[in-house]
Amino acid sequence: MNFTRDIPQHIAIIMDGNGRWAKERHLPRAVGHREGIQRVREIVRAAGQMGVKVLTLFAFSHENWQRPRTEIAMLMKALDHFLDYEVRQLHESNIRLLIIGRDDPIPKRLVTKMQAAQAKTAANTGLTLVLAINYGGRQEIIDAAKDFARDVQANRAQLNSLDEQSMSRYLYTRGLPDPDILIRTSGEQRLSNYLLWQLSYAEFYFLKKYWPEFKTEDLAQAIKAYQARERRYGQISDHAETAD
Ligand code: IPE
Ligand code: IPE
Ligand code: MG
């Protein structure tokens, strides 16, 4: 298998298991999240070097607001810290940062920082790093439906013209290719409201390791598994005999 061949253009990851990783080591959950951010740094670098074009990481879900207030505050602080200290490095590495999800109820100050970070890196031509923050797939589809309805009302769009391509342009991920592979760590095998529209033909790769244990070799392993899959998109196998 030639590893350099058929590198997925877009990899989506559900970074799960920070809390359990910490708990098993009798450490506070915050340590798990801190360790998780280290892995983000490494995986972003590795993905860029491997030639991946887009890497989308689930950092905070629409449903994560239901966690205890102290945990939410800690995660928001970690995000704040990431924006303060990592964005310069991303920029120097020619990485474009995109953030997808709803602004509300993220603290205004953070939203402003998120916008500034995206503006700063907007013209970069290397890896596109997409962070899903306060993101929910159903919420994204609702927002798209509302935007489209508004355009129809204002005569900017025709009801009958809506198709898969134009619908994609109403999503937060407009302009990006759909993910080729979804990776989820921690052993859970569910989508948790992640990229519902975009993952319709992605290959799924689940592994037991917790996110703080996810290394560059695991990413390479996932890509290898992806390369061994046959993506049929509803057709019959390339190798199948013609039906008689
Ligand atoms: C993933 O780890 C990170 C976020 C959801 C922010 P978790 O915090 O979900 O860790 P577990 O699943 O409780 O172990
Ligand atoms: C999904 O993980 C969200 C992120 C990784 C940010 P969760 O840990 O919140 O998912 P559930 O609740 O186990 O489905
Ligand atoms: Mg979890």
Coordinates of C-alpha atoms and ligand atoms in Angstrom, one line a residue:
M1 CA 0.0 0.0 0.0
N2 CA 1.5 3.3 -1.0
F3 CA 0.9 5.6 1.9
T4 CA 1.3 8.8 0.0
R5 CA -1.5 7.8 -2.4
D6 CA -5.0 8.8 -1.6
I7 CA -4.5 10.9 1.5
P8 CA -7.9 11.9 2.7
Q9 CA -8.6 15.6 1.8
H10 CA -10.7 16.2 4.8
I11 CA -10.4 14.4 8.2
A12 CA -13.0 15.0 10.9
I13 CA -12.3 14.0 14.5
I14 CA -14.4 13.7 17.6
M15 CA -11.8 14.2 20.3
D16 CA -13.4 12.2 23.1
G17 CA -12.3 10.7 26.4
N18 CA -10.3 13.5 28.1
G19 CA -12.3 13.1 31.3
R20 CA -12.0 9.3 31.5
W21 CA -8.3 9.5 30.7
A22 CA -7.9 11.8 33.7
K23 CA -10.2 9.8 36.0
E24 CA -8.3 6.6 35.4
R25 CA -5.1 8.4 36.5
H26 CA -6.9 9.9 39.5
L27 CA -6.3 13.4 38.0
P28 CA -8.8 16.2 37.7
R29 CA -10.7 16.4 34.4
A30 CA -8.9 19.7 33.7
V31 CA -5.7 17.8 33.3
G32 CA -7.3 15.6 30.7
H33 CA -8.4 18.6 28.7
R34 CA -4.9 20.2 29.0
E35 CA -3.3 17.0 27.8
G36 CA -6.0 16.9 25.0
I37 CA -4.9 20.3 23.8
Q38 CA -1.3 19.0 23.5
R39 CA -2.6 16.3 21.2
V40 CA -4.4 18.9 19.1
R41 CA -1.0 20.7 18.5
E42 CA 0.7 17.5 17.4
I43 CA -2.2 16.2 15.2
V44 CA -2.6 19.5 13.5
R45 CA 1.1 19.5 12.6
A46 CA 1.1 15.9 11.5
A47 CA -2.0 16.3 9.4
G48 CA -0.5 19.3 7.6
Q49 CA 2.8 17.3 6.9
M50 CA 0.8 14.3 5.6
G51 CA -0.9 16.6 3.0
V52 CA -4.4 16.6 4.5
K53 CA -6.2 19.8 3.3
V54 CA -8.9 20.1 6.0
L55 CA -8.9 18.9 9.6
T56 CA -12.1 19.5 11.5
L57 CA -12.0 19.0 15.3
F58 CA -15.0 18.8 17.6
A59 CA -14.0 20.9 20.6
F60 CA -17.3 21.8 22.2
S61 CA -20.8 20.7 21.3
H62 CA -24.2 22.4 21.5
E63 CA -25.0 19.7 24.2
N64 CA -21.8 20.4 26.2
W65 CA -23.5 23.4 27.8
Q66 CA -25.4 20.8 29.9
R67 CA -22.1 20.0 31.8
P68 CA -21.4 21.4 35.2
R69 CA -20.7 25.2 35.2
T70 CA -17.2 24.7 36.5
E71 CA -16.3 22.3 33.6
I72 CA -17.8 24.7 31.0
A73 CA -15.8 27.6 32.6
M74 CA -12.7 25.5 32.4
L75 CA -13.2 24.6 28.7
M76 CA -13.9 28.3 27.8
K77 CA -10.7 29.3 29.6
A78 CA -8.8 26.6 27.7
L79 CA -10.2 28.0 24.4
D80 CA -9.3 31.5 25.4
H81 CA -5.8 30.3 26.2
F82 CA -5.6 28.5 22.9
L83 CA -6.6 31.6 21.0
D84 CA -4.0 33.7 22.9
Y85 CA -1.1 31.3 22.5
E86 CA -1.6 29.0 19.6
V87 CA -2.9 31.3 16.8
R88 CA 0.5 32.9 16.2
Q89 CA 2.0 29.5 15.7
L90 CA -0.8 28.5 13.4
H91 CA -0.3 31.7 11.4
E92 CA 3.4 31.1 11.1
S93 CA 2.7 27.6 9.8
N94 CA 0.4 29.0 7.1
I95 CA -2.6 27.4 8.6
R96 CA -6.1 28.9 8.0
L97 CA -8.3 28.7 11.1
L98 CA -12.1 28.5 10.7
I99 CA -14.5 28.2 13.6
I100 CA -17.9 26.7 13.0
G101 CA -20.9 26.8 15.4
R102 CA -23.2 29.4 16.9
D103 CA -21.8 32.4 18.6
D104 CA -24.5 32.6 21.3
P105 CA -24.1 31.9 24.3
I106 CA -20.3 32.0 24.0
P107 CA -19.0 35.0 26.0
K108 CA -18.8 38.0 23.7
R109 CA -15.1 38.6 24.5
L110 CA -14.3 35.1 23.2
V111 CA -16.4 35.5 20.1
T112 CA -14.4 38.7 19.3
K113 CA -11.1 36.8 19.7
M114 CA -12.4 33.9 17.6
Q115 CA -13.2 36.4 14.8
A116 CA -9.8 38.1 15.1
A117 CA -8.0 34.7 14.8
Q118 CA -10.0 33.8 11.7
A119 CA -9.4 37.2 10.1
K120 CA -5.6 37.0 10.9
T121 CA -5.2 33.6 9.2
A122 CA -7.9 34.0 6.4
A123 CA -5.4 34.3 3.6
N124 CA -3.2 31.3 4.6
T125 CA -2.9 28.6 2.0
G126 CA -1.8 25.5 4.0
L127 CA -4.0 23.3 6.1
T128 CA -7.4 24.5 7.0
L129 CA -8.1 23.8 10.6
V130 CA -11.7 23.9 11.5
L131 CA -12.7 24.0 15.1
A132 CA -16.3 23.1 15.9
I133 CA -17.2 25.2 19.0
N134 CA -20.7 25.4 20.3
Y135 CA -21.5 23.3 17.3
G136 CA -24.5 21.0 16.7
G137 CA -25.3 19.3 13.4
R138 CA -29.1 19.7 13.7
Q139 CA -28.6 23.4 14.8
E140 CA -26.5 23.9 11.7
I141 CA -29.2 22.5 9.4
I142 CA -31.9 24.6 11.2
D143 CA -29.7 27.7 10.7
A144 CA -29.2 26.8 7.0
A145 CA -33.0 26.3 6.5
K146 CA -33.7 29.7 8.1
D147 CA -31.1 31.5 5.9
F148 CA -32.5 29.8 2.8
A149 CA -36.1 30.8 3.7
R150 CA -35.0 34.4 4.3
D151 CA -33.3 34.4 0.8
V152 CA -36.5 33.1 -0.8
Q153 CA -38.6 35.7 1.0
A154 CA -36.2 38.4 -0.2
N155 CA -36.2 37.0 -3.8
R156 CA -32.5 36.2 -3.6
A157 CA -33.2 32.5 -4.1
Q158 CA -35.8 30.3 -5.8
L159 CA -37.5 27.6 -3.8
N160 CA -37.2 25.1 -6.6
S161 CA -33.5 25.7 -7.1
L162 CA -32.5 24.1 -3.7
D163 CA -30.4 21.1 -4.3
E164 CA -27.5 19.3 -2.5
Q165 CA -24.9 21.8 -3.8
S166 CA -26.9 24.9 -3.0
M167 CA -27.9 23.5 0.4
S168 CA -24.2 22.9 1.2
R169 CA -23.6 26.6 0.6
Y170 CA -25.9 27.5 3.5
L171 CA -24.0 25.3 6.0
Y172 CA -21.2 26.6 8.3
T173 CA -18.8 24.5 6.2
R174 CA -19.6 26.2 2.9
G175 CA -16.7 26.0 0.5
L176 CA -15.1 23.0 2.2
P177 CA -15.2 19.4 0.8
D178 CA -17.1 16.8 2.9
P179 CA -15.0 14.8 5.3
D180 CA -13.6 11.6 3.8
I181 CA -13.1 10.0 7.2
L182 CA -14.5 10.5 10.7
I183 CA -12.3 9.4 13.6
R184 CA -13.7 9.1 17.1
T185 CA -11.5 8.2 20.1
S186 CA -12.6 6.7 23.5
G187 CA -14.5 3.7 22.3
E188 CA -17.9 5.5 21.8
Q189 CA -19.5 4.7 18.5
R190 CA -21.9 7.6 17.9
L191 CA -22.0 10.9 16.1
S192 CA -23.1 13.1 19.0
N193 CA -24.7 15.6 16.6
Y194 CA -21.5 16.1 14.6
L195 CA -21.5 17.2 10.9
L196 CA -24.7 15.3 10.2
W197 CA -25.1 16.5 6.6
Q198 CA -21.4 16.4 5.7
L199 CA -20.6 12.9 7.0
S200 CA -23.2 11.2 4.8
Y201 CA -20.5 9.2 2.8
A202 CA -17.5 9.4 5.2
E203 CA -15.7 6.3 6.3
F204 CA -16.0 5.8 10.1
Y205 CA -13.0 4.9 12.2
F206 CA -13.5 4.2 15.9
L207 CA -10.7 3.4 18.3
K208 CA -10.6 2.6 22.0
K209 CA -7.8 5.0 23.0
Y210 CA -8.8 8.2 24.8
W211 CA -8.0 11.5 23.0
P212 CA -5.0 12.3 25.2
E213 CA -3.4 9.0 24.0
F214 CA -4.0 9.7 20.3
K215 CA -0.6 10.0 18.6
T216 CA 0.6 10.7 15.1
E217 CA 1.0 6.9 14.6
D218 CA -2.8 6.6 15.3
L219 CA -3.6 9.1 12.7
A220 CA -1.4 7.3 10.2
Q221 CA -3.1 4.0 11.2
A222 CA -6.5 5.6 10.6
I223 CA -5.4 6.9 7.2
K224 CA -4.1 3.4 6.3
A225 CA -7.5 1.8 7.3
Y226 CA -9.2 4.5 5.1
Q227 CA -7.0 3.6 2.2
A228 CA -8.0 0.0 2.4
R229 CA -11.7 0.8 2.3
E230 CA -13.7 0.7 -0.9
R231 CA -16.0 3.7 -1.3
R232 CA -18.9 2.6 -3.4
Y233 CA -21.3 5.5 -3.1
G234 CA -24.2 3.2 -3.9
Q235 CA -22.6 1.6 -6.9
I236 CA -21.4 -1.9 -7.1
S237 CA -17.8 -2.9 -6.4
D238 CA -15.1 -2.0 -8.9
H239 CA -14.1 -5.7 -8.8
A240 CA -17.5 -7.1 -9.2
E241 CA -18.5 -9.0 -12.2
T242 CA -21.2 -7.3 -14.4
A243 CA -24.5 -8.6 -13.3
D244 CA -26.0 -11.0 -15.7
Ligands
IPE1 C1 -13.9 15.3 25.1 O1 -13.6 14.7 26.3 C2 -13.7 16.8 25.2 C3 -15.0 17.6 25.2 C4 -16.2 17.1 25.1 C5 -14.8 19.0 25.4 P1 -14.8 14.5 27.4 O2 -14.8 15.7 28.3 O3 -16.1 14.2 26.7 O4 -14.3 13.2 28.1 P2 -15.1 12.0 28.6 O5 -15.9 11.5 27.5 O6 -16.0 12.5 29.7 O7 -14.1 11.0 29.1
IPE2 C1 -18.7 15.0 21.7 O1 -18.3 14.4 22.9 C2 -18.3 16.5 21.7 C3 -16.9 16.7 21.7 C4 -15.9 15.9 21.5 C5 -16.6 18.1 21.8 P1 -19.2 14.2 24.1 O2 -18.4 13.5 25.2 O3 -19.9 15.5 24.5 O4 -20.3 13.2 23.5 P2 -21.4 12.3 24.3 O5 -22.1 13.1 25.3 O6 -20.6 11.2 25.0 O7 -22.2 11.7 23.2
MG3 MG -17.1 12.5 26.1

